[in-house]
Amino acid sequence: INQELRRRQAGFGRGKRMLIENDSAQVISGIRRNVTIGSPIGVLIKNKDFKINKLADLISPRPGHADLPGLLKYGFSDARSVLERASARSTVATVAIGALCKIFLGEFKIKIYSRVISIGAETTKNGMREKIEQAIKNKDTVGGIFEIIALGVPPGLGSYVHPDKRLDGCLAQAIMSIPGVKAVEVGLGFGYAQKFGSLVHDQIFHSKREGFYRKTNNAGGIEGGISNGEDILVRACMKPIATLMKPLGSVNIRNHKETPASVQRSDICVVESAGVVAESCMAFELSRVLLEKFGNDNLSDIKAGYSAYLKRIKY
C-alpha cells in the first residue's frame, strides 16, 4: 500500500503539499497476519496538513473548480468546505484500496500499468518536461493524456445484459470520478468516428495453440461491455489544475463585485499521478467483476472456479 501511495505523490509538476505529506497506511481492520479475513478492511492514513478551522474563508470561487456549484448546492457561506472534500487529496483512499485490489488480481496473473501519453500537445519526454517548466515559469497549469493498460484479463468479465454491468461503462465512470478528468476513451475511442467499420473492427482468428485471438486491438479489450481476452486499454484526459498563481477573473460571493479568483496551494501538473490513481480505479472495478463472476468467500474456491472457466473456454 505504501509503495503505491509513494507513486501517487511522484511526478514532475507536483505541488508543495507533497513535501508536507508522507503518506503511510495503517491497517486497522480486516487483515490478520497479512491475510484478509473477510471482514471490512479499514485503512487509516493521517493528514499532516489539517488546519481547516484556521484557514480563511474562500469567497472568490475558482473557475474550473467545484467551488461555486458546491457552495450553491449545499448552502455554504464560503467555498472552503467544498474544496476540502472536492480536493484530489481524497484519491489517497482510492490508491490505498487499489493496492489491495492489485494484490488480488495478481493471484490471477492480471497486471495493470499506466503511462503518460502527452502533456499539452507534447508527446516526447523532453517536450513534456519543457511544457511543465513553461507552465511553472508563467504561473500557469497544464494537463495531458494518460493511458491505463490491464494485461492478462480473460474473456467474459462484465455483461451486455444490463447497462450498469457493462465493463467499459464501469471503467469510464470510475476513471471519470477522478478529480480533473474530463474525458475517457476505450481502445481507439474517438478514432472510431473517423474511419469505416471495415477498417476498425478487430478480425477474429483461431489456432490450436492460442485459441481465439486478434491481430489488432482497436476495441481496447472490451466488446459489448464484456472483456474479450485482449489487453484492456483506456485513455483519459486530465484538465489543467483549476488553481492558478495568476488567477482568472471571478466574483466575490458576498458583495458580487468582480475580483481575481482565490489562490490556493496547488500543483502545476498531475497527469502522471492521475494515471496511478486510474490504475487503482481499474484494479477495483476488475476485482469487483471478477468476484461477481467467480464468487468471493475463499480465494482457493475463486481460483478453482476461475481455472475451470478458463478450461471450458480453452483460454
mmCIF file of C-alpha atoms in Angstrom:
data_model
loop_
_atom_site.group_PDB
_atom_site.id
_atom_site.type_symbol
_atom_site.label_atom_id
_atom_site.label_comp_id
_atom_site.label_asym_id
_atom_site.label_seq_id
_atom_site.Cartn_x
_atom_site.Cartn_y
_atom_site.Cartn_z
ATOM 1 C CA ILE A 1 0.000 0.000 0.000
ATOM 2 C CA ASN A 2 2.727 2.458 0.978
ATOM 3 C CA GLN A 3 4.609 1.824 -2.258
ATOM 4 C CA GLU A 4 1.521 2.767 -4.265
ATOM 5 C CA LEU A 5 0.972 5.863 -2.103
ATOM 6 C CA ARG A 6 4.523 6.989 -2.884
ATOM 7 C CA ARG A 7 3.877 6.527 -6.603
ATOM 8 C CA ARG A 8 0.793 8.740 -6.295
ATOM 9 C CA GLN A 9 2.911 11.560 -4.858
ATOM 10 C CA ALA A 10 5.546 11.384 -7.596
ATOM 11 C CA GLY A 11 5.775 13.216 -10.902
ATOM 12 C CA PHE A 12 7.316 16.441 -12.181
ATOM 13 C CA GLY A 13 4.980 19.359 -11.543
ATOM 14 C CA ARG A 14 3.571 18.329 -8.170
ATOM 15 C CA GLY A 15 2.942 21.000 -5.522
ATOM 16 C CA LYS A 16 4.377 21.788 -2.096
ATOM 17 C CA ARG A 17 1.881 19.603 -0.227
ATOM 18 C CA MET A 18 3.855 16.601 -1.453
ATOM 19 C CA LEU A 19 6.729 17.903 0.703
ATOM 20 C CA ILE A 20 4.426 18.029 3.730
ATOM 21 C CA GLU A 21 2.542 14.755 3.466
ATOM 22 C CA ASN A 22 4.427 11.496 3.918
ATOM 23 C CA ASP A 23 1.555 9.110 3.393
ATOM 24 C CA SER A 24 1.737 5.908 5.390
ATOM 25 C CA ALA A 25 -1.110 3.429 5.709
ATOM 26 C CA GLN A 26 -2.143 1.812 8.964
ATOM 27 C CA VAL A 27 -4.442 -1.185 8.557
ATOM 28 C CA ILE A 28 -6.956 -1.125 11.398
ATOM 29 C CA SER A 29 -9.312 -3.960 10.454
ATOM 30 C CA GLY A 30 -9.949 -6.807 8.046
ATOM 31 C CA ILE A 31 -6.399 -8.197 7.839
ATOM 32 C CA ARG A 32 -4.674 -10.673 10.167
ATOM 33 C CA ARG A 33 -1.065 -11.727 9.639
ATOM 34 C CA ASN A 34 -1.093 -10.153 6.178
ATOM 35 C CA VAL A 35 -4.140 -12.131 5.051
ATOM 36 C CA THR A 36 -7.659 -10.776 4.541
ATOM 37 C CA ILE A 37 -10.215 -12.417 6.837
ATOM 38 C CA GLY A 38 -13.489 -11.436 5.178
ATOM 39 C CA SER A 39 -14.437 -8.502 7.388
ATOM 40 C CA PRO A 40 -14.316 -4.907 6.095
ATOM 41 C CA ILE A 41 -10.775 -3.654 5.567
ATOM 42 C CA GLY A 42 -10.089 -0.360 7.309
ATOM 43 C CA VAL A 43 -7.040 1.713 6.388
ATOM 44 C CA LEU A 44 -6.051 4.863 8.287
ATOM 45 C CA ILE A 45 -3.894 7.481 6.542
ATOM 46 C CA LYS A 46 -3.318 10.626 8.575
ATOM 47 C CA ASN A 47 -3.003 14.105 7.070
ATOM 48 C CA LYS A 48 -0.170 16.193 8.461
ATOM 49 C CA ASP A 49 -1.813 19.283 6.999
ATOM 50 C CA PHE A 50 -5.307 19.552 8.516
ATOM 51 C CA LYS A 51 -5.786 23.132 9.707
ATOM 52 C CA ILE A 52 -9.157 23.722 8.049
ATOM 53 C CA ASN A 53 -10.597 25.563 11.057
ATOM 54 C CA LYS A 54 -7.750 28.084 10.988
ATOM 55 C CA LEU A 55 -7.920 28.841 7.270
ATOM 56 C CA ALA A 56 -9.574 31.982 5.918
ATOM 57 C CA ASP A 57 -12.939 31.844 4.160
ATOM 58 C CA LEU A 58 -12.727 31.273 0.416
ATOM 59 C CA ILE A 59 -15.125 33.808 -1.105
ATOM 60 C CA SER A 60 -13.792 34.180 -4.669
ATOM 61 C CA PRO A 61 -14.542 30.818 -6.328
ATOM 62 C CA ARG A 62 -12.057 29.453 -8.844
ATOM 63 C CA PRO A 63 -13.187 28.868 -12.447
ATOM 64 C CA GLY A 64 -12.921 25.187 -13.277
ATOM 65 C CA HIS A 65 -13.248 24.058 -9.658
ATOM 66 C CA ALA A 66 -16.181 22.762 -7.606
ATOM 67 C CA ASP A 67 -16.136 25.968 -5.510
ATOM 68 C CA LEU A 68 -19.176 27.803 -6.877
ATOM 69 C CA PRO A 69 -21.525 24.923 -7.773
ATOM 70 C CA GLY A 70 -20.645 23.247 -4.482
ATOM 71 C CA LEU A 71 -21.427 26.186 -2.234
ATOM 72 C CA LEU A 72 -24.633 26.904 -4.151
ATOM 73 C CA LYS A 73 -25.764 23.280 -3.887
ATOM 74 C CA TYR A 74 -25.083 22.858 -0.160
ATOM 75 C CA GLY A 75 -25.716 26.403 1.018
ATOM 76 C CA PHE A 76 -22.257 27.130 2.412
ATOM 77 C CA SER A 77 -21.277 30.715 3.163
ATOM 78 C CA ASP A 78 -17.871 30.184 1.537
ATOM 79 C CA ALA A 79 -16.134 27.546 -0.578
ATOM 80 C CA ARG A 80 -13.614 26.281 1.983
ATOM 81 C CA SER A 81 -15.774 23.301 2.929
ATOM 82 C CA VAL A 82 -16.243 22.484 -0.761
ATOM 83 C CA LEU A 83 -12.600 22.436 -1.759
ATOM 84 C CA GLU A 84 -11.530 20.247 1.160
ATOM 85 C CA ARG A 85 -13.800 17.419 0.046
ATOM 86 C CA ALA A 86 -13.567 18.059 -3.702
ATOM 87 C CA SER A 87 -9.767 18.050 -3.496
ATOM 88 C CA ALA A 88 -7.840 15.225 -5.140
ATOM 89 C CA ARG A 89 -6.442 14.520 -1.678
ATOM 90 C CA SER A 90 -9.348 12.071 -1.464
ATOM 91 C CA THR A 91 -7.620 9.875 -4.046
ATOM 92 C CA VAL A 92 -5.235 8.706 -1.318
ATOM 93 C CA ALA A 93 -8.007 6.340 -0.228
ATOM 94 C CA THR A 94 -8.575 5.205 -3.816
ATOM 95 C CA VAL A 95 -4.913 4.283 -4.213
ATOM 96 C CA ALA A 96 -4.743 2.506 -0.849
ATOM 97 C CA ILE A 97 -7.664 0.226 -1.685
ATOM 98 C CA GLY A 98 -6.456 -0.130 -5.263
ATOM 99 C CA ALA A 99 -3.187 -1.539 -3.920
ATOM 100 C CA LEU A 100 -5.111 -4.345 -2.228
ATOM 101 C CA CYS A 101 -7.039 -4.989 -5.439
ATOM 102 C CA LYS A 102 -3.783 -5.246 -7.391
ATOM 103 C CA ILE A 103 -2.553 -7.914 -4.981
ATOM 104 C CA PHE A 104 -5.788 -9.831 -5.512
ATOM 105 C CA LEU A 105 -5.618 -9.535 -9.309
ATOM 106 C CA GLY A 106 -2.003 -10.693 -9.209
ATOM 107 C CA GLU A 107 -3.287 -14.068 -7.982
ATOM 108 C CA PHE A 108 -4.848 -14.408 -11.450
ATOM 109 C CA LYS A 109 -1.823 -13.002 -13.302
ATOM 110 C CA ILE A 110 -3.627 -9.762 -14.136
ATOM 111 C CA LYS A 111 -1.323 -6.734 -14.135
ATOM 112 C CA ILE A 112 -2.175 -3.040 -14.506
ATOM 113 C CA TYR A 113 0.120 -0.259 -15.694
ATOM 114 C CA SER A 114 -0.159 3.396 -16.678
ATOM 115 C CA ARG A 115 1.881 5.837 -18.712
ATOM 116 C CA VAL A 116 1.732 9.472 -19.752
ATOM 117 C CA ILE A 117 0.867 9.916 -23.433
ATOM 118 C CA SER A 118 1.132 13.702 -23.657
ATOM 119 C CA ILE A 119 1.461 16.914 -21.671
ATOM 120 C CA GLY A 120 -0.275 19.729 -23.504
ATOM 121 C CA ALA A 121 0.396 18.833 -27.124
ATOM 122 C CA GLU A 122 3.863 17.425 -26.376
ATOM 123 C CA THR A 123 4.483 13.691 -26.654
ATOM 124 C CA THR A 124 8.248 13.354 -26.121
ATOM 125 C CA LYS A 125 9.882 13.139 -22.691
ATOM 126 C CA ASN A 126 11.850 16.354 -23.168
ATOM 127 C CA GLY A 127 8.911 18.149 -24.750
ATOM 128 C CA MET A 128 6.590 17.211 -21.900
ATOM 129 C CA ARG A 129 9.071 18.379 -19.281
ATOM 130 C CA GLU A 130 9.602 21.663 -21.107
ATOM 131 C CA LYS A 131 5.831 22.202 -21.254
ATOM 132 C CA ILE A 132 5.588 21.806 -17.470
ATOM 133 C CA GLU A 133 8.574 24.110 -16.958
ATOM 134 C CA GLN A 134 6.853 26.691 -19.164
ATOM 135 C CA ALA A 135 3.721 26.448 -17.013
ATOM 136 C CA ILE A 136 5.797 26.897 -13.852
ATOM 137 C CA LYS A 137 7.525 29.950 -15.309
ATOM 138 C CA ASN A 138 4.226 31.508 -16.388
ATOM 139 C CA LYS A 139 2.479 30.671 -13.087
ATOM 140 C CA ASP A 140 0.072 28.539 -15.091
ATOM 141 C CA THR A 141 -1.018 24.891 -15.098
ATOM 142 C CA VAL A 142 -1.081 22.213 -17.780
ATOM 143 C CA GLY A 143 -2.967 18.975 -18.377
ATOM 144 C CA GLY A 144 -2.497 15.999 -20.640
ATOM 145 C CA ILE A 145 -3.458 12.449 -21.510
ATOM 146 C CA PHE A 146 -2.584 9.237 -19.691
ATOM 147 C CA GLU A 147 -3.193 5.607 -20.562
ATOM 148 C CA ILE A 148 -4.037 2.617 -18.373
ATOM 149 C CA ILE A 149 -3.428 -0.940 -19.562
ATOM 150 C CA ALA A 150 -4.577 -4.199 -17.957
ATOM 151 C CA LEU A 151 -2.743 -7.335 -19.090
ATOM 152 C CA GLY A 152 -3.956 -10.898 -18.634
ATOM 153 C CA VAL A 153 -7.677 -10.137 -18.353
ATOM 154 C CA PRO A 154 -9.680 -13.178 -19.521
ATOM 155 C CA PRO A 155 -12.729 -13.017 -21.783
ATOM 156 C CA GLY A 156 -16.078 -12.786 -20.038
ATOM 157 C CA LEU A 157 -15.788 -10.087 -17.368
ATOM 158 C CA GLY A 158 -18.698 -7.646 -17.451
ATOM 159 C CA SER A 159 -22.008 -8.151 -19.234
ATOM 160 C CA TYR A 160 -24.212 -6.844 -22.038
ATOM 161 C CA VAL A 161 -27.381 -7.801 -20.103
ATOM 162 C CA HIS A 162 -27.798 -4.593 -18.072
ATOM 163 C CA PRO A 163 -26.389 -1.113 -18.772
ATOM 164 C CA ASP A 164 -24.775 -0.860 -15.332
ATOM 165 C CA LYS A 165 -22.970 -4.182 -15.864
ATOM 166 C CA ARG A 166 -21.104 -3.118 -18.999
ATOM 167 C CA LEU A 167 -17.397 -3.210 -18.196
ATOM 168 C CA ASP A 168 -16.450 -0.234 -20.356
ATOM 169 C CA GLY A 169 -19.181 1.842 -18.709
ATOM 170 C CA CYS A 170 -17.987 0.842 -15.238
ATOM 171 C CA LEU A 171 -14.374 1.697 -16.061
ATOM 172 C CA ALA A 172 -15.338 5.013 -17.640
ATOM 173 C CA GLN A 173 -17.392 6.026 -14.600
ATOM 174 C CA ALA A 174 -14.635 5.054 -12.186
ATOM 175 C CA ILE A 175 -11.927 6.940 -14.059
ATOM 176 C CA MET A 176 -14.159 9.948 -14.745
ATOM 177 C CA SER A 177 -14.672 10.181 -10.983
ATOM 178 C CA ILE A 178 -11.022 11.198 -10.534
ATOM 179 C CA PRO A 179 -10.949 14.963 -9.885
ATOM 180 C CA GLY A 180 -9.852 16.798 -13.038
ATOM 181 C CA VAL A 181 -10.538 14.023 -15.557
ATOM 182 C CA LYS A 182 -12.771 15.371 -18.343
ATOM 183 C CA ALA A 183 -12.796 12.600 -20.963
ATOM 184 C CA VAL A 184 -12.263 8.848 -21.231
ATOM 185 C CA GLU A 185 -11.902 6.627 -24.293
ATOM 186 C CA VAL A 186 -11.574 2.861 -24.624
ATOM 187 C CA GLY A 187 -9.273 1.459 -27.289
ATOM 188 C CA LEU A 188 -9.430 3.529 -30.469
ATOM 189 C CA GLY A 189 -12.081 5.681 -28.798
ATOM 190 C CA PHE A 190 -12.857 8.859 -30.705
ATOM 191 C CA GLY A 191 -10.782 7.498 -33.590
ATOM 192 C CA TYR A 192 -13.715 5.234 -34.482
ATOM 193 C CA ALA A 193 -15.614 8.280 -35.713
ATOM 194 C CA GLN A 194 -13.043 8.933 -38.437
ATOM 195 C CA LYS A 195 -12.982 5.554 -40.190
ATOM 196 C CA PHE A 196 -15.202 2.958 -41.871
ATOM 197 C CA GLY A 197 -16.184 -0.141 -39.925
ATOM 198 C CA SER A 198 -14.157 -2.350 -42.249
ATOM 199 C CA LEU A 199 -11.013 -0.557 -41.077
ATOM 200 C CA VAL A 200 -11.530 -0.592 -37.324
ATOM 201 C CA HIS A 201 -13.180 -3.801 -36.105
ATOM 202 C CA ASP A 202 -10.706 -6.406 -34.854
ATOM 203 C CA GLN A 203 -10.899 -9.537 -37.011
ATOM 204 C CA ILE A 204 -11.166 -12.888 -35.222
ATOM 205 C CA PHE A 205 -8.636 -15.706 -35.700
ATOM 206 C CA HIS A 206 -8.196 -19.145 -34.142
ATOM 207 C CA SER A 207 -5.350 -21.579 -33.660
ATOM 208 C CA LYS A 208 -4.940 -24.731 -31.561
ATOM 209 C CA ARG A 209 -2.198 -23.091 -29.515
ATOM 210 C CA GLU A 210 -3.782 -19.670 -28.922
ATOM 211 C CA GLY A 211 -7.488 -20.381 -29.272
ATOM 212 C CA PHE A 212 -9.440 -17.283 -30.362
ATOM 213 C CA TYR A 213 -7.243 -14.222 -30.836
ATOM 214 C CA ARG A 214 -6.965 -10.874 -32.635
ATOM 215 C CA LYS A 215 -4.147 -9.229 -34.555
ATOM 216 C CA THR A 216 -5.379 -5.737 -33.660
ATOM 217 C CA ASN A 217 -6.950 -4.280 -30.525
ATOM 218 C CA ASN A 218 -8.941 -1.219 -31.549
ATOM 219 C CA ALA A 219 -11.721 -2.318 -29.181
ATOM 220 C CA GLY A 220 -9.367 -1.907 -26.241
ATOM 221 C CA GLY A 221 -10.116 -5.394 -24.961
ATOM 222 C CA ILE A 222 -13.863 -4.841 -24.495
ATOM 223 C CA GLU A 223 -16.715 -5.686 -26.888
ATOM 224 C CA GLY A 224 -20.390 -5.329 -25.989
ATOM 225 C CA GLY A 225 -19.491 -4.446 -22.422
ATOM 226 C CA ILE A 226 -17.536 -7.698 -21.943
ATOM 227 C CA SER A 227 -13.782 -8.292 -21.865
ATOM 228 C CA ASN A 228 -12.685 -10.237 -24.952
ATOM 229 C CA GLY A 229 -9.307 -11.544 -23.801
ATOM 230 C CA GLU A 230 -7.156 -8.802 -25.304
ATOM 231 C CA ASP A 231 -5.367 -6.171 -23.228
ATOM 232 C CA ILE A 232 -7.776 -3.623 -21.772
ATOM 233 C CA LEU A 233 -6.659 -0.173 -22.894
ATOM 234 C CA VAL A 234 -8.171 3.066 -21.601
ATOM 235 C CA ARG A 235 -7.023 6.670 -22.084
ATOM 236 C CA ALA A 236 -8.135 9.686 -20.106
ATOM 237 C CA CYS A 237 -7.771 13.449 -20.400
ATOM 238 C CA MET A 238 -6.680 15.349 -17.297
ATOM 239 C CA LYS A 239 -7.529 19.047 -17.488
ATOM 240 C CA PRO A 240 -5.099 21.722 -16.242
ATOM 241 C CA ILE A 241 -5.419 22.255 -12.483
ATOM 242 C CA ALA A 242 -8.019 24.941 -11.715
ATOM 243 C CA THR A 243 -5.927 26.894 -9.191
ATOM 244 C CA LEU A 244 -3.695 29.412 -10.994
ATOM 245 C CA MET A 245 -0.955 31.503 -9.421
ATOM 246 C CA LYS A 246 -2.048 34.207 -11.881
ATOM 247 C CA PRO A 247 -5.769 33.833 -11.155
ATOM 248 C CA LEU A 248 -8.579 34.223 -13.649
ATOM 249 C CA GLY A 249 -11.492 36.543 -13.040
ATOM 250 C CA SER A 250 -14.185 35.669 -10.532
ATOM 251 C CA VAL A 251 -16.838 37.296 -8.338
ATOM 252 C CA ASN A 252 -16.865 37.866 -4.586
ATOM 253 C CA ILE A 253 -19.838 35.769 -3.442
ATOM 254 C CA ARG A 254 -20.699 38.223 -0.643
ATOM 255 C CA ASN A 255 -20.680 41.592 -2.412
ATOM 256 C CA HIS A 256 -20.915 40.279 -6.025
ATOM 257 C CA LYS A 257 -18.035 42.502 -7.155
ATOM 258 C CA GLU A 258 -15.591 41.301 -9.795
ATOM 259 C CA THR A 259 -12.341 40.070 -8.269
ATOM 260 C CA PRO A 260 -9.483 37.672 -9.057
ATOM 261 C CA ALA A 261 -10.180 34.062 -8.110
ATOM 262 C CA SER A 262 -8.750 32.767 -4.859
ATOM 263 C CA VAL A 263 -5.205 31.412 -4.945
ATOM 264 C CA GLN A 264 -4.537 28.202 -3.021
ATOM 265 C CA ARG A 265 -1.513 25.962 -2.738
ATOM 266 C CA SER A 266 -1.677 23.725 -5.786
ATOM 267 C CA ASP A 267 0.075 21.504 -8.296
ATOM 268 C CA ILE A 268 1.210 22.543 -11.766
ATOM 269 C CA CYS A 269 0.696 19.186 -13.478
ATOM 270 C CA VAL A 270 -0.720 15.920 -12.108
ATOM 271 C CA VAL A 271 -1.074 13.776 -15.224
ATOM 272 C CA GLU A 272 1.435 11.142 -14.100
ATOM 273 C CA SER A 273 -0.041 10.758 -10.628
ATOM 274 C CA ALA A 274 -3.578 10.730 -12.073
ATOM 275 C CA GLY A 275 -2.501 7.673 -14.047
ATOM 276 C CA VAL A 276 -1.560 5.954 -10.784
ATOM 277 C CA VAL A 277 -4.987 6.774 -9.347
ATOM 278 C CA ALA A 278 -6.631 5.443 -12.516
ATOM 279 C CA GLU A 279 -4.714 2.179 -12.130
ATOM 280 C CA SER A 280 -6.401 1.787 -8.753
ATOM 281 C CA CYS A 281 -9.808 2.615 -10.225
ATOM 282 C CA MET A 282 -9.313 -0.061 -12.871
ATOM 283 C CA ALA A 283 -7.999 -2.550 -10.304
ATOM 284 C CA PHE A 284 -11.066 -2.017 -8.124
ATOM 285 C CA GLU A 285 -13.513 -2.470 -10.996
ATOM 286 C CA LEU A 286 -11.763 -5.552 -12.398
ATOM 287 C CA SER A 287 -11.634 -7.083 -8.916
ATOM 288 C CA ARG A 288 -15.316 -6.365 -8.443
ATOM 289 C CA VAL A 289 -16.439 -8.001 -11.693
ATOM 290 C CA LEU A 290 -14.095 -10.953 -11.196
ATOM 291 C CA LEU A 291 -15.523 -11.600 -7.716
ATOM 292 C CA GLU A 292 -19.023 -11.169 -9.103
ATOM 293 C CA LYS A 293 -18.397 -13.906 -11.652
ATOM 294 C CA PHE A 294 -16.370 -16.392 -9.592
ATOM 295 C CA GLY A 295 -17.568 -15.885 -6.011
ATOM 296 C CA ASN A 296 -15.959 -14.147 -3.067
ATOM 297 C CA ASP A 297 -15.860 -16.364 0.034
ATOM 298 C CA ASN A 298 -12.498 -18.109 -0.261
ATOM 299 C CA LEU A 299 -9.507 -17.478 -2.516
ATOM 300 C CA SER A 300 -8.974 -21.184 -3.231
ATOM 301 C CA ASP A 301 -12.603 -21.543 -4.305
ATOM 302 C CA ILE A 302 -12.329 -18.470 -6.521
ATOM 303 C CA LYS A 303 -9.176 -19.837 -8.145
ATOM 304 C CA ALA A 304 -10.814 -23.211 -8.712
ATOM 305 C CA GLY A 305 -13.796 -21.598 -10.407
ATOM 306 C CA TYR A 306 -11.501 -19.362 -12.436
ATOM 307 C CA SER A 307 -9.399 -22.321 -13.629
ATOM 308 C CA ALA A 308 -12.484 -24.334 -14.540
ATOM 309 C CA TYR A 309 -13.836 -21.406 -16.547
ATOM 310 C CA LEU A 310 -10.565 -20.928 -18.462
ATOM 311 C CA LYS A 311 -10.512 -24.655 -19.214
ATOM 312 C CA ARG A 312 -14.081 -24.520 -20.508
ATOM 313 C CA ILE A 313 -13.420 -21.648 -22.895
ATOM 314 C CA LYS A 314 -9.964 -23.061 -23.776
ATOM 315 C CA TYR A 315 -8.256 -19.769 -22.915
#
